[in-house]
Structures are given as structure tokens and as C-alpha cells.
Amino acid sequence: LESRLRELAFLNAGLKIKLIDNRNNKQNKMDMLYEGGVSEFVKFIDKSRTPLISKPIFISGQRDNIQIDTALWWNDGYNENVFPFTNNIPQRDGGTHLAGLRGALTRTINSYFTQNLTSKKEKISLSGDDSREGLTCVLSVKVPDPKFSSQTKDKLVSSEVRMIVETLVNEKLSIWFDQNPSIAKIILAKVIQAAMARDVARKARENVRRK
């Protein structure tokens, strides 16, 4: 119960939730209030990891009555941890909002890489997995009439959400990269490192097969 209420407080910036635990004849009060919303959420998730940048990249906007809030934070690890929500409901199996976010990330990072590191672009090919290595992200969308794949609402299937998320994230992340070039280069270095490691692993597999 505490975990779910904290999740709701993170997803709704400025909402204060008070939990009072009266078990064991002892009252324990917990106030949950996070003005930073999803940005504070990713910090909470990543509290035991080493971040690459000082604070998460926060993107927010509204298109066609669909509200989008997302925070992206890269760490020095190798795992991708993306947590998508629709109307405060978590989607364990992702869906169209997650597909839109991944598409925007791949497109934006590839574009920035091509424009700023042209000398390396022919030697290295970046994939979507490379751009998400070490990424922790919370994606929250508020959709007036969402459609899910089942009653458990584990996967969002509203087709219009994908393009809206992809377009908005691509636009705002591109602007953020242009306005913060020194931080963007740190993220890009992490992505390039992931691509190089993937290429080395691929060549090693090919050598083993030849032998």
C-alpha cells in the first residue's frame, strides 16, 4: 500500500498523500509529497546507482488532450529501466506510449550524433538498444479514452498515443540537447561506448562461427 501511494504521489506533482499506520498499537505517519513529480521518481528508483548527469531530463507537454510527462536519467550501468504509466496505471507490457518514447530516443540521438560527430558516423552505427543502455525513465501519459489489450491494463494499445509521444519527445529532447551540449556529449559518449561494445561482441561471435 505504501509503495502504491508513493507511486501516485510521484506521478501527480504537488499531490500530498498521508498514510497513517495504526498497527502494533503504535501510530506511524508518512507524508508523501513530491513537487518534482516524475523527475523525483527516477531519482528515487536510481538512488543506489551512479548517475552520468547531475539531474534527470524532464519533458512535459500536451497534444490533442493527451498530457505527457517523462524524466530520463542515464547511469553507469548497462540495464534499461523504463516504467510507463497511463492515467496513473502501470503497464508491465508497455504499449504504444513506450514505443513512441523509444522511437523518439533513437531518432533524436542518431540525429545529434550525425550532426555533431560526423567524423565517426561512418565507423559506428547506433541502435535503439545503445541509446537506452543505462537509462532509467518514467513515462506518464494522461489519455481521455485509453484502450488496453486486456482488463488488467498491462499494455496500452491506443494507436494515436505513439505518434504524439514520439513527436513531442523528439522535439523537446532535440531542443534540450542543443541547449545543453556539454551534458549531451556525456550521454552520447555512453551511447557510443555501448555501440562499440556491441560491435566487438558481434565480431567475436562471427570469429567463433568461422572457426
C-alpha positions as YAML, in Angstrom:
chain: A
units: angstrom
residues:
- id: 1
  name: LEU
  ca: [0.00, 0.00, 0.00]
- id: 2
  name: GLU
  ca: [2.80, 2.40, 0.89]
- id: 3
  name: SER
  ca: [4.58, 1.65, -2.40]
- id: 4
  name: ARG
  ca: [1.45, 2.31, -4.50]
- id: 5
  name: LEU
  ca: [0.59, 5.54, -2.69]
- id: 6
  name: ARG
  ca: [4.15, 6.80, -3.12]
- id: 7
  name: GLU
  ca: [3.89, 5.96, -6.83]
- id: 8
  name: LEU
  ca: [0.72, 8.06, -7.09]
- id: 9
  name: ALA
  ca: [2.38, 10.97, -5.29]
- id: 10
  name: PHE
  ca: [5.32, 10.86, -7.72]
- id: 11
  name: LEU
  ca: [3.03, 10.70, -10.76]
- id: 12
  name: ASN
  ca: [0.98, 13.71, -9.63]
- id: 13
  name: ALA
  ca: [3.39, 16.50, -8.74]
- id: 14
  name: GLY
  ca: [2.17, 18.57, -5.80]
- id: 15
  name: LEU
  ca: [-0.35, 15.99, -4.59]
- id: 16
  name: LYS
  ca: [0.05, 15.26, -0.88]
- id: 17
  name: ILE
  ca: [-0.87, 11.79, 0.34]
- id: 18
  name: LYS
  ca: [-0.85, 10.95, 4.04]
- id: 19
  name: LEU
  ca: [-0.59, 7.33, 5.15]
- id: 20
  name: ILE
  ca: [-1.29, 6.53, 8.80]
- id: 21
  name: ASP
  ca: [-0.31, 3.09, 10.04]
- id: 22
  name: ASN
  ca: [-2.05, 2.11, 13.28]
- id: 23
  name: ARG
  ca: [-0.72, -1.43, 13.54]
- id: 24
  name: ASN
  ca: [1.02, -2.76, 16.66]
- id: 25
  name: ASN
  ca: [-0.70, -0.15, 18.86]
- id: 26
  name: LYS
  ca: [1.69, 2.47, 17.51]
- id: 27
  name: GLN
  ca: [0.81, 5.22, 15.08]
- id: 28
  name: ASN
  ca: [3.25, 5.80, 12.24]
- id: 29
  name: LYS
  ca: [2.56, 8.71, 9.86]
- id: 30
  name: MET
  ca: [4.04, 9.13, 6.38]
- id: 31
  name: ASP
  ca: [3.56, 12.26, 4.28]
- id: 32
  name: MET
  ca: [4.23, 11.81, 0.56]
- id: 33
  name: LEU
  ca: [4.63, 15.00, -1.46]
- id: 34
  name: TYR
  ca: [6.90, 15.33, -4.49]
- id: 35
  name: GLU
  ca: [6.89, 18.71, -6.23]
- id: 36
  name: GLY
  ca: [9.38, 17.37, -8.79]
- id: 37
  name: GLY
  ca: [6.97, 14.65, -9.93]
- id: 38
  name: VAL
  ca: [8.45, 12.08, -12.33]
- id: 39
  name: SER
  ca: [11.93, 13.66, -12.03]
- id: 40
  name: GLU
  ca: [11.96, 12.80, -8.34]
- id: 41
  name: PHE
  ca: [10.55, 9.37, -9.21]
- id: 42
  name: VAL
  ca: [13.58, 8.42, -11.35]
- id: 43
  name: LYS
  ca: [15.91, 9.74, -8.63]
- id: 44
  name: PHE
  ca: [14.13, 7.50, -6.13]
- id: 45
  name: ILE
  ca: [14.41, 4.48, -8.44]
- id: 46
  name: ASP
  ca: [18.10, 5.17, -9.17]
- id: 47
  name: LYS
  ca: [19.18, 6.10, -5.64]
- id: 48
  name: SER
  ca: [21.67, 3.20, -5.44]
- id: 49
  name: ARG
  ca: [23.20, 3.81, -8.90]
- id: 50
  name: THR
  ca: [25.83, 6.27, -10.11]
- id: 51
  name: PRO
  ca: [24.29, 8.88, -12.45]
- id: 52
  name: LEU
  ca: [26.11, 10.18, -15.53]
- id: 53
  name: ILE
  ca: [24.41, 13.59, -15.39]
- id: 54
  name: SER
  ca: [23.54, 15.72, -12.37]
- id: 55
  name: LYS
  ca: [19.76, 15.75, -12.79]
- id: 56
  name: PRO
  ca: [17.15, 13.98, -14.95]
- id: 57
  name: ILE
  ca: [15.99, 15.42, -18.27]
- id: 58
  name: PHE
  ca: [12.36, 16.42, -17.75]
- id: 59
  name: ILE
  ca: [9.98, 16.69, -20.71]
- id: 60
  name: SER
  ca: [6.36, 17.75, -20.41]
- id: 61
  name: GLY
  ca: [3.67, 18.81, -22.85]
- id: 62
  name: GLN
  ca: [0.16, 18.32, -24.15]
- id: 63
  name: ARG
  ca: [-1.10, 17.39, -27.62]
- id: 64
  name: ASP
  ca: [-4.70, 16.59, -28.61]
- id: 65
  name: ASN
  ca: [-5.80, 16.49, -24.95]
- id: 66
  name: ILE
  ca: [-3.08, 13.93, -24.14]
- id: 67
  name: GLN
  ca: [-0.70, 15.02, -21.37]
- id: 68
  name: ILE
  ca: [2.84, 13.64, -21.44]
- id: 69
  name: ASP
  ca: [5.38, 13.81, -18.62]
- id: 70
  name: THR
  ca: [8.65, 11.93, -18.72]
- id: 71
  name: ALA
  ca: [12.02, 12.04, -16.99]
- id: 72
  name: LEU
  ca: [15.17, 10.44, -18.39]
- id: 73
  name: TRP
  ca: [18.34, 9.75, -16.40]
- id: 74
  name: TRP
  ca: [21.36, 7.76, -17.53]
- id: 75
  name: ASN
  ca: [23.61, 5.89, -15.09]
- id: 76
  name: ASP
  ca: [26.90, 3.98, -15.47]
- id: 77
  name: GLY
  ca: [25.12, 0.61, -15.62]
- id: 78
  name: TYR
  ca: [24.02, -1.46, -18.60]
- id: 79
  name: ASN
  ca: [20.33, -2.11, -17.96]
- id: 80
  name: GLU
  ca: [17.33, -0.25, -19.36]
- id: 81
  name: ASN
  ca: [14.65, 0.55, -16.77]
- id: 82
  name: VAL
  ca: [11.62, 2.26, -18.27]
- id: 83
  name: PHE
  ca: [8.36, 2.49, -16.33]
- id: 84
  name: PRO
  ca: [5.32, 3.51, -18.44]
- id: 85
  name: PHE
  ca: [2.01, 4.65, -16.93]
- id: 86
  name: THR
  ca: [-1.37, 5.60, -18.38]
- id: 87
  name: ASN
  ca: [-3.73, 7.59, -16.14]
- id: 88
  name: ASN
  ca: [-1.59, 6.53, -13.14]
- id: 89
  name: ILE
  ca: [-1.92, 2.83, -14.06]
- id: 90
  name: PRO
  ca: [1.36, 0.95, -14.69]
- id: 91
  name: GLN
  ca: [1.81, -1.05, -17.92]
- id: 92
  name: ARG
  ca: [4.10, -4.02, -17.32]
- id: 93
  name: ASP
  ca: [3.97, -4.92, -21.03]
- id: 94
  name: GLY
  ca: [4.49, -1.38, -22.30]
- id: 95
  name: GLY
  ca: [2.44, -0.34, -25.30]
- id: 96
  name: THR
  ca: [2.13, 2.48, -27.80]
- id: 97
  name: HIS
  ca: [3.41, 5.18, -25.39]
- id: 98
  name: LEU
  ca: [6.58, 3.17, -24.75]
- id: 99
  name: ALA
  ca: [7.06, 2.52, -28.49]
- id: 100
  name: GLY
  ca: [6.76, 6.26, -29.12]
- id: 101
  name: LEU
  ca: [9.33, 7.09, -26.46]
- id: 102
  name: ARG
  ca: [11.82, 4.52, -27.77]
- id: 103
  name: GLY
  ca: [11.35, 5.74, -31.33]
- id: 104
  name: ALA
  ca: [11.95, 9.37, -30.30]
- id: 105
  name: LEU
  ca: [15.08, 8.47, -28.32]
- id: 106
  name: THR
  ca: [16.62, 6.53, -31.21]
- id: 107
  name: ARG
  ca: [15.79, 9.23, -33.74]
- id: 108
  name: THR
  ca: [16.96, 12.18, -31.62]
- id: 109
  name: ILE
  ca: [20.25, 10.62, -30.50]
- id: 110
  name: ASN
  ca: [21.08, 9.39, -34.01]
- id: 111
  name: SER
  ca: [20.36, 12.84, -35.43]
- id: 112
  name: TYR
  ca: [22.50, 14.59, -32.81]
- id: 113
  name: PHE
  ca: [25.31, 12.07, -33.38]
- id: 114
  name: THR
  ca: [25.24, 12.63, -37.15]
- id: 115
  name: GLN
  ca: [25.24, 16.41, -36.82]
- id: 116
  name: ASN
  ca: [27.95, 16.71, -34.18]
- id: 117
  name: LEU
  ca: [30.32, 13.78, -34.73]
- id: 118
  name: THR
  ca: [30.45, 13.41, -38.49]
- id: 119
  name: SER
  ca: [33.98, 12.02, -38.46]
- id: 120
  name: LYS
  ca: [32.82, 8.93, -36.56]
- id: 121
  name: LYS
  ca: [29.42, 8.35, -38.12]
- id: 122
  name: GLU
  ca: [30.69, 6.00, -40.84]
- id: 123
  name: LYS
  ca: [32.60, 3.84, -38.37]
- id: 124
  name: ILE
  ca: [29.84, 3.46, -35.80]
- id: 125
  name: SER
  ca: [26.19, 2.58, -36.27]
- id: 126
  name: LEU
  ca: [23.94, 3.34, -33.31]
- id: 127
  name: SER
  ca: [20.94, 1.17, -32.48]
- id: 128
  name: GLY
  ca: [17.93, 1.83, -30.27]
- id: 129
  name: ASP
  ca: [19.32, -0.50, -27.60]
- id: 130
  name: ASP
  ca: [22.55, 1.53, -27.49]
- id: 131
  name: SER
  ca: [20.66, 4.76, -26.75]
- id: 132
  name: ARG
  ca: [18.82, 3.13, -23.84]
- id: 133
  name: GLU
  ca: [21.74, 1.38, -22.15]
- id: 134
  name: GLY
  ca: [21.93, 2.60, -18.55]
- id: 135
  name: LEU
  ca: [18.70, 4.59, -18.91]
- id: 136
  name: THR
  ca: [16.16, 4.92, -16.13]
- id: 137
  name: CYS
  ca: [12.94, 6.56, -17.26]
- id: 138
  name: VAL
  ca: [9.41, 7.18, -16.02]
- id: 139
  name: LEU
  ca: [6.83, 7.91, -18.72]
- id: 140
  name: SER
  ca: [3.39, 9.10, -17.65]
- id: 141
  name: VAL
  ca: [0.58, 9.84, -20.10]
- id: 142
  name: LYS
  ca: [-2.93, 11.05, -19.31]
- id: 143
  name: VAL
  ca: [-5.30, 9.88, -22.05]
- id: 144
  name: PRO
  ca: [-9.06, 10.76, -22.14]
- id: 145
  name: ASP
  ca: [-10.20, 7.38, -23.51]
- id: 146
  name: PRO
  ca: [-7.34, 4.86, -23.35]
- id: 147
  name: LYS
  ca: [-7.55, 1.40, -24.90]
- id: 148
  name: PHE
  ca: [-5.78, -1.56, -23.34]
- id: 149
  name: SER
  ca: [-5.08, -5.07, -24.58]
- id: 150
  name: SER
  ca: [-6.87, -6.68, -21.62]
- id: 151
  name: GLN
  ca: [-8.81, -5.94, -18.44]
- id: 152
  name: THR
  ca: [-5.58, -5.95, -16.43]
- id: 153
  name: LYS
  ca: [-4.47, -2.88, -18.44]
- id: 154
  name: ASP
  ca: [-0.91, -4.18, -18.70]
- id: 155
  name: LYS
  ca: [-0.46, -2.88, -22.27]
- id: 156
  name: LEU
  ca: [-1.67, 0.35, -23.89]
- id: 157
  name: VAL
  ca: [-2.90, -0.13, -27.47]
- id: 158
  name: SER
  ca: [-4.27, 3.35, -28.29]
- id: 159
  name: SER
  ca: [-2.65, 3.90, -31.70]
- id: 160
  name: GLU
  ca: [-2.77, 7.72, -31.63]
- id: 161
  name: VAL
  ca: [-0.63, 7.88, -28.49]
- id: 162
  name: ARG
  ca: [2.51, 6.56, -30.17]
- id: 163
  name: MET
  ca: [2.91, 9.40, -32.68]
- id: 164
  name: ILE
  ca: [2.02, 12.08, -30.13]
- id: 165
  name: VAL
  ca: [4.61, 10.83, -27.63]
- id: 166
  name: GLU
  ca: [7.25, 10.32, -30.33]
- id: 167
  name: THR
  ca: [6.77, 13.78, -31.86]
- id: 168
  name: LEU
  ca: [6.73, 15.69, -28.57]
- id: 169
  name: VAL
  ca: [9.70, 13.87, -27.03]
- id: 170
  name: ASN
  ca: [11.72, 14.20, -30.25]
- id: 171
  name: GLU
  ca: [11.08, 17.96, -30.46]
- id: 172
  name: LYS
  ca: [11.78, 18.76, -26.81]
- id: 173
  name: LEU
  ca: [14.75, 16.42, -26.41]
- id: 174
  name: SER
  ca: [16.37, 17.88, -29.55]
- id: 175
  name: ILE
  ca: [16.00, 21.38, -28.10]
- id: 176
  name: TRP
  ca: [17.39, 20.19, -24.75]
- id: 177
  name: PHE
  ca: [20.46, 18.66, -26.45]
- id: 178
  name: ASP
  ca: [21.09, 21.89, -28.38]
- id: 179
  name: GLN
  ca: [20.81, 23.96, -25.20]
- id: 180
  name: ASN
  ca: [22.99, 21.62, -23.10]
- id: 181
  name: PRO
  ca: [25.78, 20.44, -25.44]
- id: 182
  name: SER
  ca: [28.26, 19.50, -22.69]
- id: 183
  name: ILE
  ca: [25.74, 17.20, -20.98]
- id: 184
  name: ALA
  ca: [24.52, 15.84, -24.33]
- id: 185
  name: LYS
  ca: [28.10, 14.79, -25.14]
- id: 186
  name: ILE
  ca: [28.28, 12.80, -21.89]
- id: 187
  name: ILE
  ca: [25.12, 10.90, -22.85]
- id: 188
  name: LEU
  ca: [26.37, 10.44, -26.41]
- id: 189
  name: ALA
  ca: [29.70, 9.05, -25.17]
- id: 190
  name: LYS
  ca: [27.78, 6.43, -23.18]
- id: 191
  name: VAL
  ca: [25.73, 5.51, -26.27]
- id: 192
  name: ILE
  ca: [28.84, 5.28, -28.49]
- id: 193
  name: GLN
  ca: [30.53, 3.07, -25.90]
- id: 194
  name: ALA
  ca: [27.50, 0.74, -25.94]
- id: 195
  name: ALA
  ca: [27.58, 0.60, -29.76]
- id: 196
  name: MET
  ca: [31.31, -0.19, -29.82]
- id: 197
  name: ALA
  ca: [30.91, -2.94, -27.22]
- id: 198
  name: ARG
  ca: [28.04, -4.44, -29.24]
- id: 199
  name: ASP
  ca: [30.16, -4.36, -32.39]
- id: 200
  name: VAL
  ca: [33.08, -6.08, -30.64]
- id: 201
  name: ALA
  ca: [30.76, -8.80, -29.32]
- id: 202
  name: ARG
  ca: [29.29, -9.32, -32.81]
- id: 203
  name: LYS
  ca: [32.76, -9.70, -34.37]
- id: 204
  name: ALA
  ca: [33.77, -12.16, -31.64]
- id: 205
  name: ARG
  ca: [30.69, -14.30, -32.38]
- id: 206
  name: GLU
  ca: [31.45, -14.24, -36.10]
- id: 207
  name: ASN
  ca: [35.05, -15.35, -35.46]
- id: 208
  name: VAL
  ca: [33.88, -18.27, -33.31]
- id: 209
  name: ARG
  ca: [31.43, -19.36, -36.02]
- id: 210
  name: ARG
  ca: [34.15, -19.20, -38.68]
- id: 211
  name: LYS
  ca: [36.49, -21.33, -36.57]
...
